[in-house]
């Protein structure tokens, strides 16, 4: 059991690092093609990579009418809205700011679950939410080039919308999970549905010659495939495997490392600078998640993990 745990801890560490670096990869890709097209190309690639796993395990799974409605809603929120705002947001802000804002996912999920789903709002959760949101407020209201307080731009606000879209999708995932549909099926189908919406939107926006706006170099396509197949597809499978072996509460705590991975990646690959205000925000956000989600006596921790079981920021 000890060896098995070490292996799954290593897998989860890899998943979180890949998700953190995925923010950096998406920002890199938006330097060569419009954000809308980056998302439109990336997500179908991720969904198609998951489809063989679904077929090998479940065959051509046929959802019920209710499940199809939920899958479409999940595709609209946690894929279409999340990915569109993600690609647009990182093109307008730093990867560091983007990762810190996305790191609010567990706390936001817990807050919305308490408001709309009837989850219990404890003092511990409230303190965690306050700490976490204060960290992100510092980032949103701070100039990324220094430590003076001023609105840093629309990019941070768009990243908030990206995070909210994913959280709403996470609550829908919790709903569809009660219908006993396999998580892998939900992930693959909703990713493909969201990818279809993204491509329809791309053709509406750019016309029939939309893909002529895609100008990736050879390295760009390598980054695109790493983002879609490694971060999105393999990362999702590894995360779901961790939930199966370790449980939702323990697995969800690994997401705390994602902003740190993005920070390091942004410094190494994008030349971004980390200032003390980013580190303060990182500490507050991480502290808030730890306070708000770590409680073995309640099932609230399942909400963040459920929402993260698809892909955070991927």
Short mmCIF file of C-alpha atoms in Angstrom, two decimals:
data_model
loop_
_atom_site.label_atom_id
_atom_site.label_comp_id
_atom_site.label_asym_id
_atom_site.label_seq_id
_atom_site.Cartn_x
_atom_site.Cartn_y
_atom_site.Cartn_z
CA UNK A 1 0.00 0.00 0.00
CA UNK A 2 2.90 2.35 0.79
CA UNK A 3 4.40 1.81 -2.66
CA UNK A 4 1.01 2.33 -4.31
CA UNK A 5 0.52 5.58 -2.42
CA UNK A 6 3.96 6.81 -3.47
CA UNK A 7 3.10 6.11 -7.08
CA UNK A 8 -0.22 7.95 -6.95
CA UNK A 9 1.39 10.89 -5.13
CA UNK A 10 3.94 11.09 -7.93
CA UNK A 11 1.19 10.93 -10.54
CA UNK A 12 -0.80 13.70 -8.84
CA UNK A 13 2.32 15.85 -8.54
CA UNK A 14 2.86 15.39 -12.28
CA UNK A 15 -0.78 16.31 -12.97
CA UNK A 16 -0.63 19.51 -10.95
CA UNK A 17 2.68 20.55 -12.53
CA UNK A 18 1.28 19.90 -16.01
CA UNK A 19 -1.85 21.93 -15.21
CA UNK A 20 0.25 24.78 -13.87
CA UNK A 21 2.49 24.76 -16.93
CA UNK A 22 -0.60 24.56 -19.13
CA UNK A 23 -1.38 28.17 -18.25
CA UNK A 24 2.07 29.06 -19.57
CA UNK A 25 1.56 26.96 -22.72
CA UNK A 26 -1.80 28.56 -23.50
CA UNK A 27 -0.32 32.04 -23.09
CA UNK A 28 2.53 31.05 -25.41
CA UNK A 29 0.07 29.81 -28.05
CA UNK A 30 -1.97 33.04 -27.95
CA UNK A 31 1.12 34.90 -29.13
CA UNK A 32 0.78 33.20 -32.52
CA UNK A 33 -2.99 32.81 -33.03
CA UNK A 34 -6.18 34.44 -31.71
CA UNK A 35 -7.31 33.08 -28.30
CA UNK A 36 -10.61 31.84 -29.75
CA UNK A 37 -8.81 29.64 -32.29
CA UNK A 38 -6.30 28.37 -29.72
CA UNK A 39 -9.21 27.04 -27.66
CA UNK A 40 -11.05 25.76 -30.75
CA UNK A 41 -8.08 23.68 -31.86
CA UNK A 42 -6.91 22.52 -28.44
CA UNK A 43 -10.09 21.14 -26.89
CA UNK A 44 -11.19 18.79 -29.70
CA UNK A 45 -7.67 17.35 -29.65
CA UNK A 46 -8.04 16.71 -25.92
CA UNK A 47 -11.49 15.14 -26.31
CA UNK A 48 -10.42 12.90 -29.18
CA UNK A 49 -7.47 11.68 -27.12
CA UNK A 50 -9.85 10.61 -24.32
CA UNK A 51 -12.35 8.91 -26.62
CA UNK A 52 -10.30 5.69 -27.16
CA UNK A 53 -10.13 5.20 -23.38
CA UNK A 54 -13.92 5.52 -23.18
CA UNK A 55 -14.52 3.07 -26.01
CA UNK A 56 -12.07 0.50 -24.65
CA UNK A 57 -13.67 0.57 -21.21
CA UNK A 58 -17.36 1.28 -21.87
CA UNK A 59 -17.86 0.87 -25.61
CA UNK A 60 -19.98 3.50 -27.35
CA UNK A 61 -21.65 4.73 -24.18
CA UNK A 62 -25.20 6.01 -24.76
CA UNK A 63 -26.27 8.68 -22.23
CA UNK A 64 -29.91 9.18 -21.32
CA UNK A 65 -31.80 12.28 -22.43
CA UNK A 66 -31.24 13.91 -19.03
CA UNK A 67 -27.55 13.09 -19.16
CA UNK A 68 -27.23 14.59 -22.65
CA UNK A 69 -28.77 17.86 -21.40
CA UNK A 70 -26.32 17.99 -18.52
CA UNK A 71 -23.39 17.10 -20.80
CA UNK A 72 -24.30 19.97 -23.12
CA UNK A 73 -24.51 22.37 -20.17
CA UNK A 74 -21.16 21.15 -18.85
CA UNK A 75 -19.66 21.58 -22.31
CA UNK A 76 -21.00 25.13 -22.48
CA UNK A 77 -19.72 26.19 -19.05
CA UNK A 78 -16.61 24.26 -18.07
CA UNK A 79 -15.30 23.87 -21.64
CA UNK A 80 -16.66 26.57 -23.98
CA UNK A 81 -16.87 29.48 -21.51
CA UNK A 82 -13.92 28.40 -19.38
CA UNK A 83 -11.53 27.80 -22.28
CA UNK A 84 -12.60 30.87 -24.25
CA UNK A 85 -12.13 33.17 -21.26
CA UNK A 86 -8.94 31.32 -20.29
CA UNK A 87 -7.29 31.84 -23.67
CA UNK A 88 -8.50 35.46 -23.84
CA UNK A 89 -7.51 36.21 -20.25
CA UNK A 90 -3.97 34.87 -20.38
CA UNK A 91 -3.40 36.85 -23.57
CA UNK A 92 -4.14 40.04 -21.61
CA UNK A 93 -2.53 39.31 -18.23
CA UNK A 94 0.44 37.41 -16.88
CA UNK A 95 0.48 33.65 -16.48
CA UNK A 96 1.27 34.23 -12.80
CA UNK A 97 -1.88 36.30 -12.22
CA UNK A 98 -3.96 33.83 -14.23
CA UNK A 99 -2.83 30.84 -12.17
CA UNK A 100 -3.48 32.59 -8.87
CA UNK A 101 -7.01 33.50 -9.95
CA UNK A 102 -7.72 29.95 -11.19
CA UNK A 103 -6.43 28.69 -7.85
CA UNK A 104 -9.63 30.05 -6.28
CA UNK A 105 -11.57 27.22 -7.91
CA UNK A 106 -11.98 25.02 -4.79
CA UNK A 107 -13.10 27.88 -2.56
CA UNK A 108 -15.49 29.32 -5.15
CA UNK A 109 -17.00 25.90 -5.70
CA UNK A 110 -17.52 25.48 -1.97
CA UNK A 111 -19.10 28.93 -1.71
CA UNK A 112 -21.53 28.38 -4.60
CA UNK A 113 -22.34 24.90 -3.33
CA UNK A 114 -23.28 26.42 0.03
CA UNK A 115 -25.50 29.02 -1.67
CA UNK A 116 -27.18 26.97 -4.39
CA UNK A 117 -26.78 23.29 -3.45
CA UNK A 118 -27.37 23.53 0.28
CA UNK A 119 -23.87 22.55 1.44
CA UNK A 120 -23.12 23.57 5.01
CA UNK A 121 -21.30 26.92 5.41
CA UNK A 122 -19.05 26.54 8.45
CA UNK A 123 -16.90 29.21 10.12
CA UNK A 124 -13.82 27.34 8.91
CA UNK A 125 -15.04 27.51 5.31
CA UNK A 126 -15.95 31.19 5.63
CA UNK A 127 -12.46 32.06 6.95
CA UNK A 128 -10.90 30.08 4.14
CA UNK A 129 -12.96 31.88 1.53
CA UNK A 130 -12.07 35.28 2.97
CA UNK A 131 -8.35 34.45 3.01
CA UNK A 132 -8.39 33.02 -0.49
CA UNK A 133 -10.37 35.83 -2.06
CA UNK A 134 -8.24 38.46 -0.35
CA UNK A 135 -5.18 36.98 -2.04
CA UNK A 136 -6.76 37.18 -5.47
CA UNK A 137 -8.11 40.70 -4.83
CA UNK A 138 -4.51 41.74 -4.16
CA UNK A 139 -3.48 40.32 -7.54
CA UNK A 140 -6.39 41.84 -9.47
CA UNK A 141 -5.87 45.29 -7.95
CA UNK A 142 -2.07 45.30 -8.19
CA UNK A 143 0.16 46.39 -11.03
CA UNK A 144 2.03 43.29 -12.20
CA UNK A 145 5.10 45.42 -12.89
CA UNK A 146 5.42 46.49 -9.28
CA UNK A 147 3.59 46.65 -6.00
CA UNK A 148 1.42 49.73 -6.36
CA UNK A 149 -2.30 49.15 -6.13
CA UNK A 150 -4.23 49.88 -9.32
CA UNK A 151 -6.45 47.94 -11.67
CA UNK A 152 -4.04 45.83 -13.73
CA UNK A 153 -6.39 45.30 -16.66
CA UNK A 154 -9.30 43.38 -18.09
CA UNK A 155 -7.23 40.21 -18.34
CA UNK A 156 -7.54 39.47 -14.61
CA UNK A 157 -11.29 40.08 -14.68
CA UNK A 158 -11.67 37.79 -17.69
CA UNK A 159 -9.74 35.12 -15.79
CA UNK A 160 -12.28 35.46 -12.99
CA UNK A 161 -15.02 34.73 -15.54
CA UNK A 162 -13.02 31.72 -16.74
CA UNK A 163 -12.77 30.39 -13.22
CA UNK A 164 -16.49 30.97 -12.59
CA UNK A 165 -17.42 29.13 -15.79
CA UNK A 166 -15.41 26.13 -14.65
CA UNK A 167 -16.94 26.22 -11.17
CA UNK A 168 -20.49 26.25 -12.55
CA UNK A 169 -19.53 23.30 -14.74
CA UNK A 170 -18.19 21.55 -11.66
CA UNK A 171 -21.53 21.86 -9.90
CA UNK A 172 -23.19 20.40 -13.00
CA UNK A 173 -20.69 17.54 -12.91
CA UNK A 174 -21.73 16.84 -9.35
CA UNK A 175 -25.33 16.68 -10.56
CA UNK A 176 -24.62 14.34 -13.45
CA UNK A 177 -22.50 12.11 -11.21
CA UNK A 178 -25.69 11.22 -9.32
CA UNK A 179 -27.00 9.59 -12.53
CA UNK A 180 -24.18 7.02 -12.35
CA UNK A 181 -22.58 8.00 -15.65
CA UNK A 182 -18.82 7.20 -15.58
CA UNK A 183 -16.59 10.20 -14.91
CA UNK A 184 -14.41 9.35 -17.90
CA UNK A 185 -17.46 9.43 -20.17
CA UNK A 186 -18.56 12.78 -18.75
CA UNK A 187 -15.10 14.22 -19.28
CA UNK A 188 -14.65 12.98 -22.85
CA UNK A 189 -18.14 13.76 -24.10
CA UNK A 190 -18.39 17.21 -22.51
CA UNK A 191 -14.91 18.09 -23.81
CA UNK A 192 -15.92 17.15 -27.34
CA UNK A 193 -19.22 19.04 -27.02
CA UNK A 194 -17.41 22.13 -25.77
CA UNK A 195 -14.91 21.77 -28.61
CA UNK A 196 -17.76 21.72 -31.14
CA UNK A 197 -19.22 24.92 -29.65
CA UNK A 198 -15.78 26.56 -29.80
CA UNK A 199 -15.37 25.66 -33.46
CA UNK A 200 -18.86 26.86 -34.35
CA UNK A 201 -18.07 30.14 -32.60
CA UNK A 202 -14.75 30.38 -34.44
CA UNK A 203 -16.45 30.00 -37.81
CA UNK A 204 -19.09 32.57 -36.86
CA UNK A 205 -16.39 35.02 -35.79
CA UNK A 206 -13.79 34.45 -38.52
CA UNK A 207 -15.83 32.95 -41.34
CA UNK A 208 -15.06 29.84 -43.41
CA UNK A 209 -11.37 30.78 -43.56
CA UNK A 210 -11.06 30.72 -39.76
CA UNK A 211 -8.19 28.24 -39.64
CA UNK A 212 -6.08 30.45 -41.88
CA UNK A 213 -5.63 32.56 -38.75
CA UNK A 214 -3.77 29.67 -37.08
CA UNK A 215 -0.07 30.38 -37.45
CA UNK A 216 1.72 27.90 -35.21
CA UNK A 217 5.35 27.10 -35.86
CA UNK A 218 6.68 23.58 -35.43
CA UNK A 219 7.37 24.35 -31.77
CA UNK A 220 3.90 25.83 -31.47
CA UNK A 221 2.32 22.57 -32.58
CA UNK A 222 4.49 20.66 -30.11
CA UNK A 223 3.26 22.94 -27.33
CA UNK A 224 -0.33 22.56 -28.57
CA UNK A 225 -0.13 18.75 -28.43
CA UNK A 226 1.55 18.80 -25.01
CA UNK A 227 -1.22 21.08 -23.75
CA UNK A 228 -4.06 19.01 -25.24
CA UNK A 229 -2.77 15.47 -24.79
CA UNK A 230 -0.55 15.65 -21.71
CA UNK A 231 -2.10 18.39 -19.55
CA UNK A 232 -5.72 17.86 -20.59
CA UNK A 233 -6.07 14.15 -21.42
CA UNK A 234 -3.43 12.37 -19.33
CA UNK A 235 -3.79 14.93 -16.55
CA UNK A 236 -7.51 14.25 -16.29
CA UNK A 237 -7.02 10.49 -16.20
CA UNK A 238 -4.35 10.78 -13.51
CA UNK A 239 -6.49 13.10 -11.39
CA UNK A 240 -9.51 10.83 -11.54
CA UNK A 241 -7.31 7.86 -10.62
CA UNK A 242 -6.10 9.78 -7.58
CA UNK A 243 -9.68 10.43 -6.45
CA UNK A 244 -10.41 6.72 -6.81
CA UNK A 245 -7.41 5.61 -4.70
CA UNK A 246 -7.01 8.44 -2.17
CA UNK A 247 -10.47 9.96 -1.95
CA UNK A 248 -11.75 13.40 -2.90
CA UNK A 249 -10.55 15.35 0.14
CA UNK A 250 -6.91 14.28 0.02
CA UNK A 251 -6.67 14.54 -3.74
CA UNK A 252 -8.13 18.06 -3.86
CA UNK A 253 -5.32 19.35 -1.64
CA UNK A 254 -2.79 18.76 -4.43
CA UNK A 255 -4.35 21.57 -6.48
CA UNK A 256 -2.67 24.02 -4.10
CA UNK A 257 0.58 23.49 -5.99
CA UNK A 258 -0.77 24.62 -9.36
CA UNK A 259 -0.17 28.39 -8.95
CA UNK A 260 3.41 27.72 -7.82
CA UNK A 261 4.06 25.56 -10.91
CA UNK A 262 2.67 28.34 -13.12
CA UNK A 263 4.84 30.94 -11.43
CA UNK A 264 8.01 28.93 -12.01
CA UNK A 265 7.00 28.15 -15.59
CA UNK A 266 6.23 31.81 -16.31
CA UNK A 267 9.66 32.85 -15.06
CA UNK A 268 11.53 30.12 -16.96
CA UNK A 269 9.66 30.15 -20.28
CA UNK A 270 7.97 33.55 -20.56
CA UNK A 271 10.45 35.79 -18.76
CA UNK A 272 7.84 37.05 -16.28
CA UNK A 273 8.94 38.49 -12.95
CA UNK A 274 7.61 37.44 -9.57
CA UNK A 275 7.16 40.22 -7.03
CA UNK A 276 6.52 40.09 -3.32
CA UNK A 277 2.86 40.90 -3.88
CA UNK A 278 2.48 37.71 -5.94
CA UNK A 279 4.05 35.65 -3.18
CA UNK A 280 1.73 37.26 -0.62
CA UNK A 281 -1.26 36.44 -2.81
CA UNK A 282 0.00 32.88 -3.26
CA UNK A 283 0.36 32.40 0.51
CA UNK A 284 -3.12 33.84 1.22
CA UNK A 285 -4.79 31.79 -1.53
CA UNK A 286 -3.10 28.57 -0.45
CA UNK A 287 -3.89 29.25 3.21
CA UNK A 288 -7.50 29.89 2.33
CA UNK A 289 -7.80 26.61 0.41
CA UNK A 290 -6.18 24.63 3.22
CA UNK A 291 -8.42 26.22 5.87
CA UNK A 292 -11.59 26.02 3.80
CA UNK A 293 -11.31 22.54 2.28
CA UNK A 294 -9.40 20.36 4.72
CA UNK A 295 -11.94 18.89 7.07
CA UNK A 296 -12.31 15.10 7.23
CA UNK A 297 -15.64 15.33 9.04
CA UNK A 298 -17.57 16.95 6.18
CA UNK A 299 -18.20 16.02 2.58
CA UNK A 300 -17.80 19.59 1.35
CA UNK A 301 -14.31 18.80 0.16
CA UNK A 302 -15.82 16.67 -2.55
CA UNK A 303 -17.12 19.69 -4.35
CA UNK A 304 -13.71 21.18 -5.12
CA UNK A 305 -12.36 17.82 -6.13
CA UNK A 306 -15.34 17.09 -8.29
CA UNK A 307 -14.98 20.36 -10.12
CA UNK A 308 -11.27 19.78 -10.47
CA UNK A 309 -11.72 16.20 -11.62
CA UNK A 310 -12.10 17.39 -15.18
CA UNK A 311 -9.27 19.86 -15.68
CA UNK A 312 -8.36 23.12 -14.00
CA UNK A 313 -7.11 25.75 -16.28
CA UNK A 314 -6.51 23.14 -19.04
#
